[in-house]
């Protein structure tokens, strides 16, 4: 389908030089230019194929260029791309209906990214605090988050992300965020006071090192919130939309949050973010209290609908549940095989972290050389994020490549 024609050397050099000259230097970018993708594979500008377990950082849920998704975007692009939120469009209505179907009775707000979804959650916590304080602004505004969290790069998200490398240089931050130990319910309970409006955690921390909340911790947070009239806000930006084998990762714990932030996999590569807020709480927003020009365009929602179609029609969540079990077991075998190098393997479904004994950057670079693309995460972790369409063979290949690199990597 794709001509495997390599980009001329001149053009390759030009791309690198143009990046050097004109693109903001806010990333430590790999020296790799990707030019096309299909399923779990991407090709660079020399025609070399890689197994892509970065998936655009948990974004390309259907892999690259799934035919149903491509057709949906092409059709919608030829019909109507953007309308603003001053008017209705059937795609936004239908995507909201389907997300409510997964989350429960409530309402959906569409935006463009994970950080924007989380901004809306943080604003929701302020509105809830305002109501709790009988309408007195600035009285009840605190949000309890977790250490090692990552909620995005906007001022709200960054302030909820207690990491020096992210906050450095940008202070003063948004006030009101306090931090407990993940999976230590008492440390969260100890932080609750009259000024607390919400608890906000990732169901599985992604950037922080693939650290799942235990089911008991989530159940405990739910009880703590209910008892103290706090909102339980869950960041499912990275772990949601089928990645763990359930549509939302919190489903495994059998709890119900008050609001959910999502993005990444929802558009399958097209930018879209969304917030679901449960009934009664959703009414805290009223016309004029929040908004965005681009959120939930006909095109973005067409991409989201196509992702949900494929998730459902191809039974991807059941496949993730089934195929991840032997894959994670095989990865865990690396802990015994390379005890000097691999400390632990954790995660769920297709969101897995391989914790290394040393800085994982050289291993990730060697994996790239060997033909596997994957990102790192905090705590010396190699993150593996296959598309939800990845086959058992592709998963096995990732283990073989890791083994090969770990054998060669001294
Ligand atoms: N929340 C979580 C859990 C994330 O993993 C990310 C991004 O990695 C974000 C929020 C921010 O999302 P975005 O980069 O789309 O703004």
CSV table of C-alpha atoms and ligand atoms in Angstrom, one decimal:
chain,number,residue,atom,x,y,z
A,1,UNK,CA,0.0,0.0,0.0
A,2,UNK,CA,2.8,2.4,0.9
A,3,UNK,CA,5.7,2.8,-1.6
A,4,UNK,CA,8.7,2.0,0.5
A,5,UNK,CA,10.7,4.7,-1.3
A,6,UNK,CA,13.3,6.4,0.8
A,7,UNK,CA,13.6,10.1,1.2
A,8,UNK,CA,16.5,11.5,-0.7
A,9,UNK,CA,19.6,12.2,1.4
A,10,UNK,CA,19.3,16.0,0.7
A,11,UNK,CA,15.8,16.2,2.1
A,12,UNK,CA,16.9,14.2,5.1
A,13,UNK,CA,19.7,16.6,5.9
A,14,UNK,CA,17.4,19.5,5.3
A,15,UNK,CA,14.8,18.2,7.8
A,16,UNK,CA,17.5,17.9,10.5
A,17,UNK,CA,18.9,21.3,9.7
A,18,UNK,CA,15.5,22.9,9.7
A,19,UNK,CA,14.7,21.5,13.1
A,20,UNK,CA,18.1,22.8,14.3
A,21,UNK,CA,17.5,26.2,12.9
A,22,UNK,CA,13.8,26.8,13.5
A,23,UNK,CA,12.1,24.4,16.0
A,24,UNK,CA,12.0,25.3,19.6
A,25,UNK,CA,14.6,23.4,21.6
A,26,UNK,CA,12.2,22.2,24.3
A,27,UNK,CA,12.7,18.4,23.5
A,28,UNK,CA,15.6,16.1,23.7
A,29,UNK,CA,14.5,14.6,20.3
A,30,UNK,CA,15.9,11.4,18.9
A,31,UNK,CA,17.8,11.7,15.6
A,32,UNK,CA,15.0,9.9,13.7
A,33,UNK,CA,12.7,11.3,11.1
A,34,UNK,CA,9.5,9.3,10.7
A,35,UNK,CA,7.6,9.5,7.5
A,36,UNK,CA,4.9,6.9,7.5
A,37,UNK,CA,3.1,4.3,9.6
A,38,UNK,CA,0.8,1.3,9.3
A,39,UNK,CA,-0.5,-0.6,12.2
A,40,UNK,CA,2.2,-1.1,14.8
A,41,UNK,CA,5.0,-0.2,12.3
A,42,UNK,CA,6.5,3.1,11.4
A,43,UNK,CA,9.1,3.8,8.7
A,44,UNK,CA,11.9,6.4,8.8
A,45,UNK,CA,13.2,8.5,6.0
A,46,UNK,CA,15.7,5.8,4.9
A,47,UNK,CA,12.9,3.3,4.5
A,48,UNK,CA,13.8,1.4,7.7
A,49,UNK,CA,10.9,-0.1,9.6
A,50,UNK,CA,10.4,0.0,13.4
A,51,UNK,CA,8.0,-1.6,15.8
A,52,UNK,CA,6.3,1.4,17.3
A,53,UNK,CA,5.5,0.9,21.0
A,54,UNK,CA,5.6,4.6,21.6
A,55,UNK,CA,2.3,5.0,19.8
A,56,UNK,CA,2.7,8.7,19.9
A,57,UNK,CA,2.8,8.4,23.7
A,58,UNK,CA,-0.3,6.3,24.1
A,59,UNK,CA,-2.2,8.1,21.4
A,60,UNK,CA,-2.3,5.9,18.3
A,61,UNK,CA,-4.8,3.5,19.9
A,62,UNK,CA,-5.6,1.8,16.6
A,63,UNK,CA,-2.0,1.8,15.4
A,64,UNK,CA,-1.1,4.0,12.4
A,65,UNK,CA,-3.6,4.7,9.6
A,66,UNK,CA,-6.3,2.2,10.5
A,67,UNK,CA,-8.5,2.1,7.4
A,68,UNK,CA,-11.8,2.7,9.2
A,69,UNK,CA,-10.3,5.7,11.0
A,70,UNK,CA,-8.7,7.1,7.9
A,71,UNK,CA,-11.9,6.8,5.9
A,72,UNK,CA,-13.9,8.5,8.7
A,73,UNK,CA,-11.5,11.4,8.8
A,74,UNK,CA,-11.4,11.7,5.0
A,75,UNK,CA,-15.2,11.7,4.7
A,76,UNK,CA,-15.7,14.2,7.5
A,77,UNK,CA,-12.9,16.5,6.2
A,78,UNK,CA,-14.8,16.7,2.9
A,79,UNK,CA,-18.1,17.5,4.6
A,80,UNK,CA,-17.5,19.9,7.5
A,81,UNK,CA,-14.4,20.3,9.6
A,82,UNK,CA,-15.1,23.1,12.1
A,83,UNK,CA,-18.2,24.9,13.3
A,84,UNK,CA,-17.2,26.4,16.8
A,85,UNK,CA,-19.2,25.5,19.8
A,86,UNK,CA,-21.8,28.2,19.0
A,87,UNK,CA,-23.7,25.5,17.0
A,88,UNK,CA,-24.5,21.8,17.3
A,89,UNK,CA,-23.0,19.0,15.2
A,90,UNK,CA,-24.2,15.4,15.1
A,91,UNK,CA,-20.7,14.0,15.7
A,92,UNK,CA,-20.2,15.8,19.0
A,93,UNK,CA,-23.6,14.7,20.2
A,94,UNK,CA,-23.0,11.1,19.3
A,95,UNK,CA,-19.5,11.0,20.8
A,96,UNK,CA,-20.8,12.5,24.1
A,97,UNK,CA,-23.6,9.9,24.1
A,98,UNK,CA,-21.1,7.1,23.7
A,99,UNK,CA,-18.7,8.4,26.4
A,100,UNK,CA,-21.6,8.7,28.8
A,101,UNK,CA,-22.4,5.1,27.9
A,102,UNK,CA,-19.0,4.1,29.2
A,103,UNK,CA,-18.9,6.4,32.2
A,104,UNK,CA,-22.4,6.6,33.5
A,105,UNK,CA,-25.1,9.3,33.7
A,106,UNK,CA,-23.4,12.7,33.2
A,107,UNK,CA,-22.3,15.2,30.7
A,108,UNK,CA,-19.2,15.7,28.4
A,109,UNK,CA,-17.1,18.7,27.6
A,110,UNK,CA,-14.8,18.5,24.6
A,111,UNK,CA,-11.4,20.1,24.4
A,112,UNK,CA,-8.1,19.4,22.5
A,113,UNK,CA,-5.6,17.8,24.8
A,114,UNK,CA,-5.0,16.1,28.2
A,115,UNK,CA,-3.8,19.3,29.8
A,116,UNK,CA,-7.0,21.1,28.8
A,117,UNK,CA,-9.1,18.3,30.0
A,118,UNK,CA,-7.3,18.5,33.4
A,119,UNK,CA,-7.7,22.3,33.4
A,120,UNK,CA,-11.4,21.8,33.2
A,121,UNK,CA,-11.3,19.3,36.1
A,122,UNK,CA,-9.4,21.8,38.2
A,123,UNK,CA,-11.8,24.5,37.4
A,124,UNK,CA,-14.6,22.1,38.3
A,125,UNK,CA,-13.0,21.6,41.7
A,126,UNK,CA,-13.0,25.4,42.2
A,127,UNK,CA,-16.8,25.5,41.4
A,128,UNK,CA,-17.4,22.7,43.8
A,129,UNK,CA,-15.4,24.4,46.5
A,130,UNK,CA,-17.4,27.6,45.9
A,131,UNK,CA,-20.6,25.8,46.4
A,132,UNK,CA,-19.3,24.0,49.5
A,133,UNK,CA,-18.3,27.4,51.0
A,134,UNK,CA,-21.7,28.8,50.4
A,135,UNK,CA,-20.7,31.0,47.5
A,136,UNK,CA,-17.7,32.6,49.2
A,137,UNK,CA,-14.8,32.6,46.7
A,138,UNK,CA,-11.3,31.6,47.7
A,139,UNK,CA,-12.4,29.7,50.8
A,140,UNK,CA,-12.4,26.1,49.6
A,141,UNK,CA,-10.1,25.5,46.8
A,142,UNK,CA,-7.5,22.9,47.8
A,143,UNK,CA,-6.9,19.8,45.7
A,144,UNK,CA,-5.0,16.7,47.0
A,145,UNK,CA,-2.9,15.1,44.3
A,146,UNK,CA,-0.2,12.4,44.4
A,147,UNK,CA,3.5,12.6,44.5
A,148,UNK,CA,5.1,11.5,41.1
A,149,UNK,CA,1.9,12.7,39.4
A,150,UNK,CA,1.9,14.2,35.9
A,151,UNK,CA,-1.2,16.2,34.9
A,152,UNK,CA,0.2,18.4,32.0
A,153,UNK,CA,2.1,21.5,31.3
A,154,UNK,CA,-0.5,24.3,31.7
A,155,UNK,CA,-0.4,26.3,35.0
A,156,UNK,CA,-3.1,24.2,36.6
A,157,UNK,CA,-1.7,20.9,35.4
A,158,UNK,CA,1.9,21.8,36.2
A,159,UNK,CA,0.9,23.0,39.7
A,160,UNK,CA,-0.7,19.6,40.2
A,161,UNK,CA,2.6,17.9,39.1
A,162,UNK,CA,5.1,18.1,42.0
A,163,UNK,CA,8.3,17.6,40.0
A,164,UNK,CA,11.2,20.0,40.1
A,165,UNK,CA,12.1,19.4,36.4
A,166,UNK,CA,8.6,20.5,35.4
A,167,UNK,CA,7.9,23.4,37.8
A,168,UNK,CA,11.4,24.9,37.7
A,169,UNK,CA,11.5,28.4,36.3
A,170,UNK,CA,7.7,28.8,36.2
A,171,UNK,CA,6.9,29.8,39.8
A,172,UNK,CA,4.7,31.2,41.2
A,173,UNK,CA,2.4,28.3,40.6
A,174,UNK,CA,-1.4,28.1,41.0
A,175,UNK,CA,-2.0,27.8,44.7
A,176,UNK,CA,-4.0,25.1,46.5
A,177,UNK,CA,-2.3,21.8,45.5
A,178,UNK,CA,-1.1,19.5,48.2
A,179,UNK,CA,0.4,16.0,47.8
A,180,UNK,CA,-0.1,12.6,49.4
A,181,UNK,CA,1.8,9.3,48.9
A,182,UNK,CA,0.2,7.2,46.1
A,183,UNK,CA,-1.5,4.1,47.6
A,184,UNK,CA,-1.2,5.5,51.1
A,185,UNK,CA,-4.8,6.4,52.0
A,186,UNK,CA,-3.9,7.8,55.4
A,187,UNK,CA,-1.5,10.3,53.8
A,188,UNK,CA,-4.4,11.6,51.7
A,189,UNK,CA,-6.8,11.6,54.6
A,190,UNK,CA,-4.3,13.6,56.7
A,191,UNK,CA,-4.4,16.4,54.1
A,192,UNK,CA,-8.2,16.9,54.1
A,193,UNK,CA,-9.3,20.1,55.8
A,194,UNK,CA,-12.1,22.6,55.5
A,195,UNK,CA,-10.4,24.1,52.4
A,196,UNK,CA,-10.3,20.9,50.5
A,197,UNK,CA,-12.5,20.7,47.4
A,198,UNK,CA,-11.2,17.6,45.5
A,199,UNK,CA,-8.9,14.7,45.2
A,200,UNK,CA,-7.2,14.3,41.8
A,201,UNK,CA,-5.1,11.3,40.7
A,202,UNK,CA,-4.1,9.4,37.7
A,203,UNK,CA,-5.6,5.9,37.9
A,204,UNK,CA,-2.3,4.6,36.7
A,205,UNK,CA,0.5,7.2,36.8
A,206,UNK,CA,2.2,7.1,33.3
A,207,UNK,CA,5.0,9.7,33.1
A,208,UNK,CA,5.8,9.1,36.8
A,209,UNK,CA,6.9,5.6,36.1
A,210,UNK,CA,3.8,3.4,35.4
A,211,UNK,CA,2.6,3.4,39.0
A,212,UNK,CA,-1.0,1.9,39.3
A,213,UNK,CA,-3.3,3.0,42.1
A,214,UNK,CA,-4.3,-0.2,43.9
A,215,UNK,CA,-8.0,-1.1,43.8
A,216,UNK,CA,-8.1,-0.7,47.6
A,217,UNK,CA,-6.6,2.8,47.4
A,218,UNK,CA,-9.2,3.9,44.8
A,219,UNK,CA,-12.1,2.4,46.9
A,220,UNK,CA,-10.6,4.3,49.9
A,221,UNK,CA,-10.4,7.6,48.0
A,222,UNK,CA,-14.0,7.2,46.9
A,223,UNK,CA,-15.1,6.7,50.5
A,224,UNK,CA,-12.9,9.6,51.7
A,225,UNK,CA,-14.4,11.9,49.1
A,226,UNK,CA,-18.0,10.9,49.7
A,227,UNK,CA,-17.5,11.3,53.5
A,228,UNK,CA,-16.0,14.8,53.2
A,229,UNK,CA,-18.0,16.2,50.3
A,230,UNK,CA,-15.0,16.2,48.0
A,231,UNK,CA,-14.9,15.5,44.3
A,232,UNK,CA,-13.0,12.5,43.1
A,233,UNK,CA,-11.4,13.5,39.8
A,234,UNK,CA,-9.5,10.9,37.8
A,235,UNK,CA,-7.0,11.6,35.2
A,236,UNK,CA,-7.4,8.9,32.6
A,237,UNK,CA,-5.6,10.8,29.9
A,238,UNK,CA,-2.9,8.1,29.4
A,239,UNK,CA,-4.5,5.0,30.9
A,240,UNK,CA,-8.1,5.4,29.6
A,241,UNK,CA,-9.8,4.5,26.3
A,242,UNK,CA,-9.2,0.8,26.4
A,243,UNK,CA,-5.4,0.8,27.2
A,244,UNK,CA,-5.7,-1.4,30.3
A,245,UNK,CA,-8.3,-3.7,28.7
A,246,UNK,CA,-11.3,-1.8,30.3
A,247,UNK,CA,-12.5,1.4,28.7
A,248,UNK,CA,-11.5,3.4,31.8
A,249,UNK,CA,-8.8,2.0,34.1
A,250,UNK,CA,-10.8,2.7,37.2
A,251,UNK,CA,-13.4,0.1,36.1
A,252,UNK,CA,-11.0,-2.6,37.4
A,253,UNK,CA,-11.5,-1.2,40.9
A,254,UNK,CA,-15.3,-1.1,40.6
A,255,UNK,CA,-15.6,2.6,41.7
A,256,UNK,CA,-17.3,5.6,40.2
A,257,UNK,CA,-15.5,9.0,40.1
A,258,UNK,CA,-17.2,12.4,40.0
A,259,UNK,CA,-15.3,13.4,36.9
A,260,UNK,CA,-12.8,12.0,34.4
A,261,UNK,CA,-10.2,13.7,32.2
A,262,UNK,CA,-9.3,11.9,28.9
A,263,UNK,CA,-7.5,12.6,25.7
A,264,UNK,CA,-4.6,10.8,23.9
A,265,UNK,CA,-6.1,7.5,22.6
A,266,UNK,CA,-9.6,9.1,22.3
A,267,UNK,CA,-8.7,10.6,18.9
A,268,UNK,CA,-6.4,7.8,17.8
A,269,UNK,CA,-3.9,10.4,16.7
A,270,UNK,CA,-6.2,13.3,16.0
A,271,UNK,CA,-6.1,15.9,18.8
A,272,UNK,CA,-9.1,15.7,21.1
A,273,UNK,CA,-9.6,15.9,24.8
A,274,UNK,CA,-12.8,15.3,26.9
A,275,UNK,CA,-14.1,15.6,30.4
A,276,UNK,CA,-17.0,13.5,31.7
A,277,UNK,CA,-18.7,14.9,34.8
A,278,UNK,CA,-21.4,13.0,36.6
A,279,UNK,CA,-25.0,14.3,36.8
A,280,UNK,CA,-25.6,16.9,39.6
A,281,UNK,CA,-21.9,17.9,39.5
A,282,UNK,CA,-22.0,18.8,35.8
A,283,UNK,CA,-24.6,21.5,36.6
A,284,UNK,CA,-21.8,23.5,38.3
A,285,UNK,CA,-20.8,24.7,34.8
A,286,UNK,CA,-23.2,27.1,33.2
A,287,UNK,CA,-23.1,29.1,29.9
A,288,UNK,CA,-20.1,31.3,29.8
A,289,UNK,CA,-18.2,29.6,32.7
A,290,UNK,CA,-15.8,27.6,30.4
A,291,UNK,CA,-15.2,27.1,26.8
A,292,UNK,CA,-12.8,26.5,23.8
A,293,UNK,CA,-12.9,27.5,20.2
A,294,UNK,CA,-11.7,24.1,18.8
A,295,UNK,CA,-13.0,21.6,21.3
A,296,UNK,CA,-15.1,18.8,19.8
A,297,UNK,CA,-15.0,19.8,16.1
A,298,UNK,CA,-16.9,17.6,13.7
A,299,UNK,CA,-13.5,16.3,12.5
A,300,UNK,CA,-12.1,15.5,15.9
A,301,UNK,CA,-15.3,13.8,17.0
A,302,UNK,CA,-15.3,11.8,13.7
A,303,UNK,CA,-11.9,10.5,14.7
A,304,UNK,CA,-13.1,9.7,18.2
A,305,UNK,CA,-16.2,7.9,16.9
A,306,UNK,CA,-14.0,5.9,14.6
A,307,UNK,CA,-11.8,4.9,17.5
A,308,UNK,CA,-14.8,3.7,19.5
A,309,UNK,CA,-16.2,1.8,16.5
A,310,UNK,CA,-13.0,-0.1,16.0
A,311,UNK,CA,-12.5,-0.7,19.8
A,312,UNK,CA,-16.0,-2.2,19.9
A,313,UNK,CA,-16.2,-4.0,16.5
A,314,UNK,CA,-12.7,-5.6,16.7
A,315,UNK,CA,-13.2,-6.5,20.4
A,316,UNK,CA,-9.9,-4.8,21.2
A,317,UNK,CA,-10.4,-4.5,24.9
A,318,UNK,CA,-10.9,-8.2,25.3
A,319,UNK,CA,-7.8,-8.8,23.1
A,320,UNK,CA,-5.8,-6.4,25.3
A,321,UNK,CA,-6.9,-8.3,28.4
A,322,UNK,CA,-6.1,-11.7,26.9
A,323,UNK,CA,-2.8,-10.9,25.1
A,324,UNK,CA,-1.3,-8.7,27.8
A,325,UNK,CA,-1.2,-11.5,30.3
A,326,UNK,CA,1.4,-13.7,28.6
A,327,UNK,CA,3.2,-10.6,27.4
A,328,UNK,CA,3.6,-9.1,30.9
A,329,UNK,CA,4.5,-12.5,32.2
A,330,UNK,CA,7.3,-12.8,29.6
A,331,UNK,CA,8.5,-9.3,30.4
A,332,UNK,CA,8.5,-10.2,34.1
A,333,UNK,CA,10.8,-13.1,33.2
A,334,UNK,CA,13.4,-10.5,32.3
A,335,UNK,CA,13.7,-9.6,36.0
A,336,UNK,CA,15.0,-13.1,36.7
A,337,UNK,CA,17.1,-13.2,33.5
A,338,UNK,CA,18.8,-9.8,34.1
A,339,UNK,CA,18.7,-9.2,37.8
A,340,UNK,CA,21.5,-6.6,37.6
A,341,UNK,CA,19.6,-4.6,35.0
A,342,UNK,CA,15.8,-5.1,35.4
A,343,UNK,CA,14.3,-4.3,38.8
A,344,UNK,CA,10.6,-4.8,38.2
A,345,UNK,CA,7.8,-4.9,35.6
A,346,UNK,CA,4.4,-3.4,36.3
A,347,UNK,CA,1.3,-2.0,34.7
A,348,UNK,CA,-1.8,-3.4,33.2
A,349,UNK,CA,-2.9,-4.2,29.7
A,350,UNK,CA,-0.9,-2.3,27.1
A,351,UNK,CA,0.5,0.3,29.6
A,352,UNK,CA,3.6,-1.4,31.0
A,353,UNK,CA,6.8,-0.1,32.7
A,354,UNK,CA,10.1,-2.0,32.9
A,355,UNK,CA,12.0,-0.5,35.8
A,356,UNK,CA,15.7,-0.6,35.2
A,357,UNK,CA,18.5,-0.6,37.8
A,358,UNK,CA,20.2,2.3,35.9
A,359,UNK,CA,19.2,5.2,33.6
A,360,UNK,CA,17.1,3.5,30.9
A,361,UNK,CA,18.1,6.0,28.2
A,362,UNK,CA,21.0,3.9,26.7
A,363,UNK,CA,18.7,0.9,26.6
A,364,UNK,CA,16.0,2.9,24.8
A,365,UNK,CA,18.6,4.1,22.3
A,366,UNK,CA,19.8,0.6,21.8
A,367,UNK,CA,16.2,-0.6,21.3
A,368,UNK,CA,15.7,2.0,18.7
A,369,UNK,CA,18.8,0.8,16.9
A,370,UNK,CA,17.4,-2.8,17.2
A,371,UNK,CA,14.1,-1.6,15.7
A,372,UNK,CA,11.8,-1.0,18.7
A,373,UNK,CA,10.6,2.5,19.6
A,374,UNK,CA,9.4,3.2,23.1
A,375,UNK,CA,9.6,6.1,25.6
A,376,UNK,CA,11.0,6.3,29.1
A,377,UNK,CA,9.1,7.4,32.2
A,378,UNK,CA,10.2,8.6,35.7
A,379,UNK,CA,11.9,6.3,38.1
A,380,UNK,CA,14.2,4.7,35.5
A,381,UNK,CA,11.4,3.1,33.7
A,382,UNK,CA,11.1,2.0,30.0
A,383,UNK,CA,7.5,2.4,29.0
A,384,UNK,CA,5.9,0.1,26.5
A,385,UNK,CA,2.7,1.4,24.9
A,386,UNK,CA,1.7,-0.8,22.0
A,387,UNK,CA,-1.3,0.2,19.9
A,388,UNK,CA,-4.4,-1.6,21.1
A,389,UNK,CA,-4.4,-3.5,17.8
A,390,UNK,CA,-0.9,-5.0,18.4
A,391,UNK,CA,-0.8,-8.7,17.7
A,392,UNK,CA,0.6,-11.5,20.0
A,393,UNK,CA,3.5,-11.8,17.5
A,394,UNK,CA,4.3,-8.1,17.8
A,395,UNK,CA,4.2,-8.3,21.6
A,396,UNK,CA,6.5,-11.3,21.5
A,397,UNK,CA,8.9,-9.5,19.2
A,398,UNK,CA,9.1,-6.6,21.7
A,399,UNK,CA,10.2,-9.1,24.4
A,400,UNK,CA,12.8,-10.6,22.1
A,401,UNK,CA,14.2,-7.2,21.2
A,402,UNK,CA,14.4,-6.2,24.8
A,403,UNK,CA,16.2,-9.5,25.7
A,404,UNK,CA,18.6,-9.0,22.8
A,405,UNK,CA,19.4,-5.4,23.8
A,406,UNK,CA,19.8,-6.3,27.5
A,407,UNK,CA,22.2,-9.1,26.6
A,408,UNK,CA,24.3,-6.8,24.6
A,409,UNK,CA,24.0,-3.8,27.0
A,410,UNK,CA,26.7,-4.0,29.6
B,1,LIG,N1,-2.3,13.7,32.1
B,1,LIG,C1,-1.6,12.5,31.9
B,1,LIG,C2,-1.8,11.4,32.8
B,1,LIG,C3,-0.7,12.5,30.9
B,1,LIG,O1,0.0,11.4,30.7
B,1,LIG,C4,-0.5,13.6,30.0
B,1,LIG,C5,0.5,13.6,28.9
B,1,LIG,O2,1.4,12.8,28.9
B,1,LIG,C6,-1.3,14.7,30.3
B,1,LIG,C7,-2.2,14.7,31.3
B,1,LIG,C8,-1.2,16.0,29.4
B,1,LIG,O3,-1.7,15.7,28.2
B,1,LIG,P1,-1.4,16.6,26.9
B,1,LIG,O4,0.1,16.4,26.6
B,1,LIG,O5,-2.3,16.1,25.8
B,1,LIG,O6,-1.6,18.0,27.3
